[in-house]
Amino acid sequence: KNQVEQSPQSLIILEGKNCTLQCNYTVSPFSNLRWYKQDTGRGPVSLTIMTFSENTKSNGRYTATLDADTKQSSLHITASQLSDSASYICVVSAGRSQGNLIFGKGTKLSVKP
Amino acid sequence: NAGVTQTPKFQVLKTGQSMTLQCAQDMNHEYMSWYRQDPGMGLRLIHYSVGAGITDQGEVPNGYNVSRSTTEDFPLRLLSAAPSQTSVYFCASSYGTGKETQYFGPGTRLLVL
């Protein structure tokens, strides 16, 4: 069964610190992996999209990595800010159809001053 | 561009009532989807459309109907609301289903009593 597992479920860090969120997947066939940021009460916003051949992608202070061999991805946030407080969702595409997007449950990040 | 818009933002229904959740996008995207988001669960696909006149079922389609008469609009109909349909509903659109960015609307919070 296609699955996307994220860890940790929740995380609290101090402003200015770095953190790394994990995503493990068992999805076949693999098309691409996405990371979304979802602020409370809002819709998800795309951060990065990576295909099989891409092993790193950056978007400002967000850097995503992909290891297609071990089927793992991580999202690294550098110099966290209060505005980074949100849920971060890992999504794996199992093919060229919107019906094939597999969503993780997300990691809830709280950045404290 | 307004992006993806959804109305209403919040709705309370009684069991058995019907209603339509509206979704519109002004980006000329072919692909549109409806998701529901429940606490502790990832986003789950209800229905999706690959273009005007073409729709398909997602993971949790029971109790919901959709139609796509124009590229811009993709309404979701609840024919007879049930408490199990209490959720937050998100509409999303994208230019394609490969590596294209998926844009989400702000969501509709639905409470069925």
GROMACS .gro file of C-alpha atoms in nm:
model
  226
    1LYS     CA    1   0.000   0.000   0.000
    2ASN     CA    2   0.128   0.348  -0.088
    3GLN     CA    3   0.212   0.536   0.229
    4VAL     CA    4   0.387   0.854   0.340
    5GLU     CA    5   0.508   0.872   0.700
    6GLN     CA    6   0.631   1.193   0.860
    7SER     CA    7   0.825   1.247   1.179
    8PRO     CA    8   0.813   1.394   1.427
    9GLN     CA    9   0.440   1.459   1.465
   10SER     CA   10   0.517   1.786   1.638
   11LEU     CA   11   0.824   1.990   1.720
   12ILE     CA   12   0.895   2.298   1.931
   13ILE     CA   13   1.210   2.500   1.867
   14LEU     CA   14   1.344   2.839   1.967
   15GLU     CA   15   1.355   3.123   1.720
   16GLY     CA   16   1.682   3.131   1.530
   17LYS     CA   17   1.749   2.759   1.564
   18ASN     CA   18   1.761   2.511   1.276
   19CYS     CA   19   1.546   2.201   1.245
   20THR     CA   20   1.495   1.903   1.016
   21LEU     CA   21   1.169   1.728   0.938
   22GLN     CA   22   1.161   1.373   0.802
   23CYS     CA   23   0.950   1.198   0.542
   24ASN     CA   24   0.964   0.827   0.457
   25TYR     CA   25   0.757   0.685   0.177
   26THR     CA   26   0.659   0.357   0.022
   27VAL     CA   27   0.509   0.474  -0.305
   28SER     CA   28   0.538   0.308  -0.641
   29PRO     CA   29   0.576   0.416  -0.910
   30PHE     CA   30   0.748   0.734  -0.793
   31SER     CA   31   0.696   1.053  -0.990
   32ASN     CA   32   0.789   1.340  -0.760
   33LEU     CA   33   0.797   1.449  -0.395
   34ARG     CA   34   0.659   1.777  -0.267
   35TRP     CA   35   0.676   1.970   0.056
   36TYR     CA   36   0.394   2.205   0.152
   37LYS     CA   37   0.362   2.459   0.434
   38GLN     CA   38   0.018   2.501   0.588
   39ASP     CA   39  -0.047   2.791   0.822
   40THR     CA   40  -0.329   2.745   1.072
   41GLY     CA   41  -0.665   2.806   0.907
   42ARG     CA   42  -0.520   2.832   0.556
   43GLY     CA   43  -0.463   2.611   0.255
   44PRO     CA   44  -0.128   2.440   0.192
   45VAL     CA   45   0.135   2.632  -0.003
   46SER     CA   46   0.397   2.459  -0.213
   47LEU     CA   47   0.758   2.490  -0.094
   48THR     CA   48   0.952   2.249  -0.318
   49ILE     CA   49   0.895   1.980  -0.578
   50MET     CA   50   1.164   1.720  -0.656
   51THR     CA   51   1.178   1.449  -0.917
   52PHE     CA   52   1.373   1.123  -0.901
   53SER     CA   53   1.688   1.281  -1.038
   54GLU     CA   54   1.695   1.578  -0.800
   55ASN     CA   55   1.845   1.521  -0.457
   56THR     CA   56   1.822   1.873  -0.319
   57LYS     CA   57   1.605   2.178  -0.375
   58SER     CA   58   1.606   2.508  -0.188
   59ASN     CA   59   1.346   2.779  -0.139
   60GLY     CA   60   1.493   3.055   0.074
   61ARG     CA   61   1.561   2.918   0.422
   62TYR     CA   62   1.394   2.587   0.330
   63THR     CA   63   1.607   2.307   0.184
   64ALA     CA   64   1.457   1.973   0.086
   65THR     CA   65   1.661   1.662   0.019
   66LEU     CA   66   1.559   1.339  -0.149
   67ASP     CA   67   1.719   0.997  -0.135
   68ALA     CA   68   1.525   0.790  -0.385
   69ASP     CA   69   1.722   0.475  -0.299
   70THR     CA   70   1.619   0.475   0.068
   71LYS     CA   71   1.287   0.648  -0.010
   72GLN     CA   72   1.351   0.925   0.239
   73SER     CA   73   1.321   1.300   0.223
   74SER     CA   74   1.396   1.574   0.470
   75LEU     CA   75   1.306   1.940   0.499
   76HIS     CA   76   1.568   2.155   0.670
   77ILE     CA   77   1.471   2.497   0.802
   78THR     CA   78   1.756   2.734   0.870
   79ALA     CA   79   1.750   3.020   1.123
   80SER     CA   80   1.386   2.967   1.211
   81GLN     CA   81   1.145   3.257   1.245
   82LEU     CA   82   0.816   3.287   1.429
   83SER     CA   83   0.641   3.284   1.091
   84ASP     CA   84   0.772   2.933   1.029
   85SER     CA   85   0.519   2.805   1.284
   86ALA     CA   86   0.295   2.586   1.069
   87SER     CA   87   0.230   2.230   0.960
   88TYR     CA   88   0.464   2.089   0.699
   89ILE     CA   89   0.321   1.825   0.471
   90CYS     CA   90   0.514   1.577   0.258
   91VAL     CA   91   0.336   1.458  -0.056
   92VAL     CA   92   0.450   1.188  -0.298
   93SER     CA   93   0.314   1.157  -0.649
   94ALA     CA   94   0.265   0.801  -0.765
   95GLY     CA   95   0.207   0.890  -1.126
   96ARG     CA   96   0.076   1.146  -1.368
   97SER     CA   97  -0.268   1.187  -1.215
   98GLN     CA   98  -0.404   1.401  -0.937
   99GLY     CA   99  -0.559   1.084  -0.803
  100ASN     CA  100  -0.211   0.956  -0.729
  101LEU     CA  101  -0.094   1.219  -0.478
  102ILE     CA  102  -0.024   1.053  -0.142
  103PHE     CA  103  -0.031   1.298   0.150
  104GLY     CA  104   0.150   1.259   0.479
  105LYS     CA  105  -0.019   1.366   0.802
  106GLY     CA  106   0.222   1.652   0.849
  107THR     CA  107   0.462   1.776   1.117
  108LYS     CA  108   0.337   2.061   1.333
  109LEU     CA  109   0.622   2.304   1.401
  110SER     CA  110   0.605   2.569   1.671
  111VAL     CA  111   0.874   2.834   1.684
  112LYS     CA  112   0.895   3.009   2.021
  113PRO     CA  113   1.059   3.346   2.090
  114ASN     CA  114  -0.490   3.704  -1.017
  115ALA     CA  115  -0.715   3.595  -0.733
  116GLY     CA  116  -0.578   3.238  -0.753
  117VAL     CA  117  -0.812   2.974  -0.611
  118THR     CA  118  -1.119   3.107  -0.432
  119GLN     CA  119  -1.367   2.913  -0.221
  120THR     CA  120  -1.705   3.006  -0.080
  121PRO     CA  121  -1.840   2.998   0.180
  122LYS     CA  122  -1.561   3.016   0.439
  123PHE     CA  123  -1.776   2.855   0.705
  124GLN     CA  124  -2.109   2.672   0.698
  125VAL     CA  125  -2.331   2.496   0.949
  126LEU     CA  126  -2.575   2.238   0.817
  127LYS     CA  127  -2.830   2.009   0.970
  128THR     CA  128  -2.821   1.638   0.891
  129GLY     CA  129  -2.997   1.571   0.563
  130GLN     CA  130  -2.956   1.921   0.421
  131SER     CA  131  -2.786   1.974   0.090
  132MET     CA  132  -2.540   2.240  -0.016
  133THR     CA  133  -2.280   2.330  -0.275
  134LEU     CA  134  -1.926   2.435  -0.196
  135GLN     CA  135  -1.797   2.669  -0.464
  136CYS     CA  136  -1.446   2.670  -0.608
  137ALA     CA  137  -1.311   2.892  -0.882
  138GLN     CA  138  -0.966   2.961  -1.027
  139ASP     CA  139  -0.850   3.230  -1.268
  140MET     CA  140  -0.520   3.072  -1.374
  141ASN     CA  141  -0.663   2.872  -1.667
  142HIS     CA  142  -0.564   2.547  -1.496
  143GLU     CA  143  -0.694   2.224  -1.644
  144TYR     CA  144  -0.659   2.017  -1.330
  145MET     CA  145  -0.877   2.076  -1.023
  146SER     CA  146  -0.934   1.871  -0.710
  147TRP     CA  147  -1.136   1.861  -0.390
  148TYR     CA  148  -0.983   1.740  -0.062
  149ARG     CA  149  -1.106   1.706   0.291
  150GLN     CA  150  -0.883   1.751   0.593
  151ASP     CA  151  -0.968   1.594   0.926
  152PRO     CA  152  -0.771   1.614   1.253
  153GLY     CA  153  -0.489   1.361   1.268
  154MET     CA  154  -0.528   1.263   0.905
  155GLY     CA  155  -0.364   1.372   0.585
  156LEU     CA  156  -0.554   1.544   0.310
  157ARG     CA  157  -0.780   1.297   0.134
  158LEU     CA  158  -0.893   1.331  -0.225
  159ILE     CA  159  -1.268   1.340  -0.284
  160HIS     CA  160  -1.302   1.408  -0.659
  161TYR     CA  161  -1.084   1.555  -0.928
  162SER     CA  162  -1.111   1.683  -1.282
  163VAL     CA  163  -0.862   1.686  -1.567
  164GLY     CA  164  -1.060   1.936  -1.773
  165ALA     CA  165  -1.405   2.070  -1.849
  166GLY     CA  166  -1.655   1.787  -1.874
  167ILE     CA  167  -1.421   1.528  -1.720
  168THR     CA  168  -1.433   1.421  -1.356
  169ASP     CA  169  -1.318   1.118  -1.159
  170GLN     CA  170  -1.346   0.979  -0.809
  171GLY     CA  171  -1.076   1.002  -0.549
  172GLU     CA  172  -1.021   0.814  -0.226
  173VAL     CA  173  -1.339   0.922  -0.042
  174PRO     CA  174  -1.611   1.011  -0.300
  175ASN     CA  175  -1.921   0.873  -0.124
  176GLY     CA  176  -2.178   1.141  -0.041
  177TYR     CA  177  -2.029   1.398  -0.278
  178ASN     CA  178  -2.097   1.495  -0.638
  179VAL     CA  179  -1.901   1.717  -0.873
  180SER     CA  180  -1.932   1.860  -1.221
  181ARG     CA  181  -1.700   2.067  -1.438
  182SER     CA  182  -1.889   2.270  -1.695
  183THR     CA  183  -1.617   2.536  -1.731
  184THR     CA  184  -1.242   2.547  -1.686
  185GLU     CA  185  -1.276   2.801  -1.407
  186ASP     CA  186  -1.536   2.640  -1.177
  187PHE     CA  187  -1.546   2.310  -0.991
  188PRO     CA  188  -1.834   2.296  -0.739
  189LEU     CA  189  -1.870   2.020  -0.481
  190ARG     CA  190  -2.221   1.911  -0.387
  191LEU     CA  191  -2.331   1.742  -0.068
  192LEU     CA  192  -2.667   1.584  -0.146
  193SER     CA  193  -2.768   1.483   0.207
  194ALA     CA  194  -2.521   1.602   0.470
  195ALA     CA  195  -2.412   1.368   0.748
  196PRO     CA  196  -2.215   1.443   1.067
  197SER     CA  197  -1.926   1.238   0.921
  198GLN     CA  198  -1.888   1.509   0.658
  199THR     CA  199  -1.789   1.763   0.919
  200SER     CA  200  -1.447   1.866   0.796
  201VAL     CA  201  -1.241   2.135   0.629
  202TYR     CA  202  -1.264   2.122   0.252
  203PHE     CA  203  -0.992   2.244   0.020
  204CYS     CA  204  -1.005   2.299  -0.352
  205ALA     CA  205  -0.682   2.289  -0.552
  206SER     CA  206  -0.577   2.350  -0.909
  207SER     CA  207  -0.269   2.301  -1.124
  208TYR     CA  208  -0.160   2.346  -1.483
  209GLY     CA  209  -0.064   1.981  -1.509
  210THR     CA  210  -0.011   1.674  -1.297
  211GLY     CA  211   0.360   1.627  -1.347
  212LYS     CA  212   0.595   1.862  -1.173
  213GLU     CA  213   0.354   2.156  -1.185
  214THR     CA  214   0.277   2.345  -0.866
  215GLN     CA  215  -0.059   2.276  -0.707
  216TYR     CA  216  -0.239   2.582  -0.570
  217PHE     CA  217  -0.486   2.547  -0.285
  218GLY     CA  218  -0.780   2.764  -0.191
  219PRO     CA  219  -0.832   2.900   0.163
  220GLY     CA  220  -1.075   2.624   0.258
  221THR     CA  221  -1.436   2.587   0.368
  222ARG     CA  222  -1.503   2.477   0.724
  223LEU     CA  223  -1.821   2.267   0.737
  224LEU     CA  224  -2.005   2.161   1.050
  225VAL     CA  225  -2.290   1.913   1.017
  226LEU     CA  226  -2.514   1.883   1.322
   0.00000   0.00000   0.00000
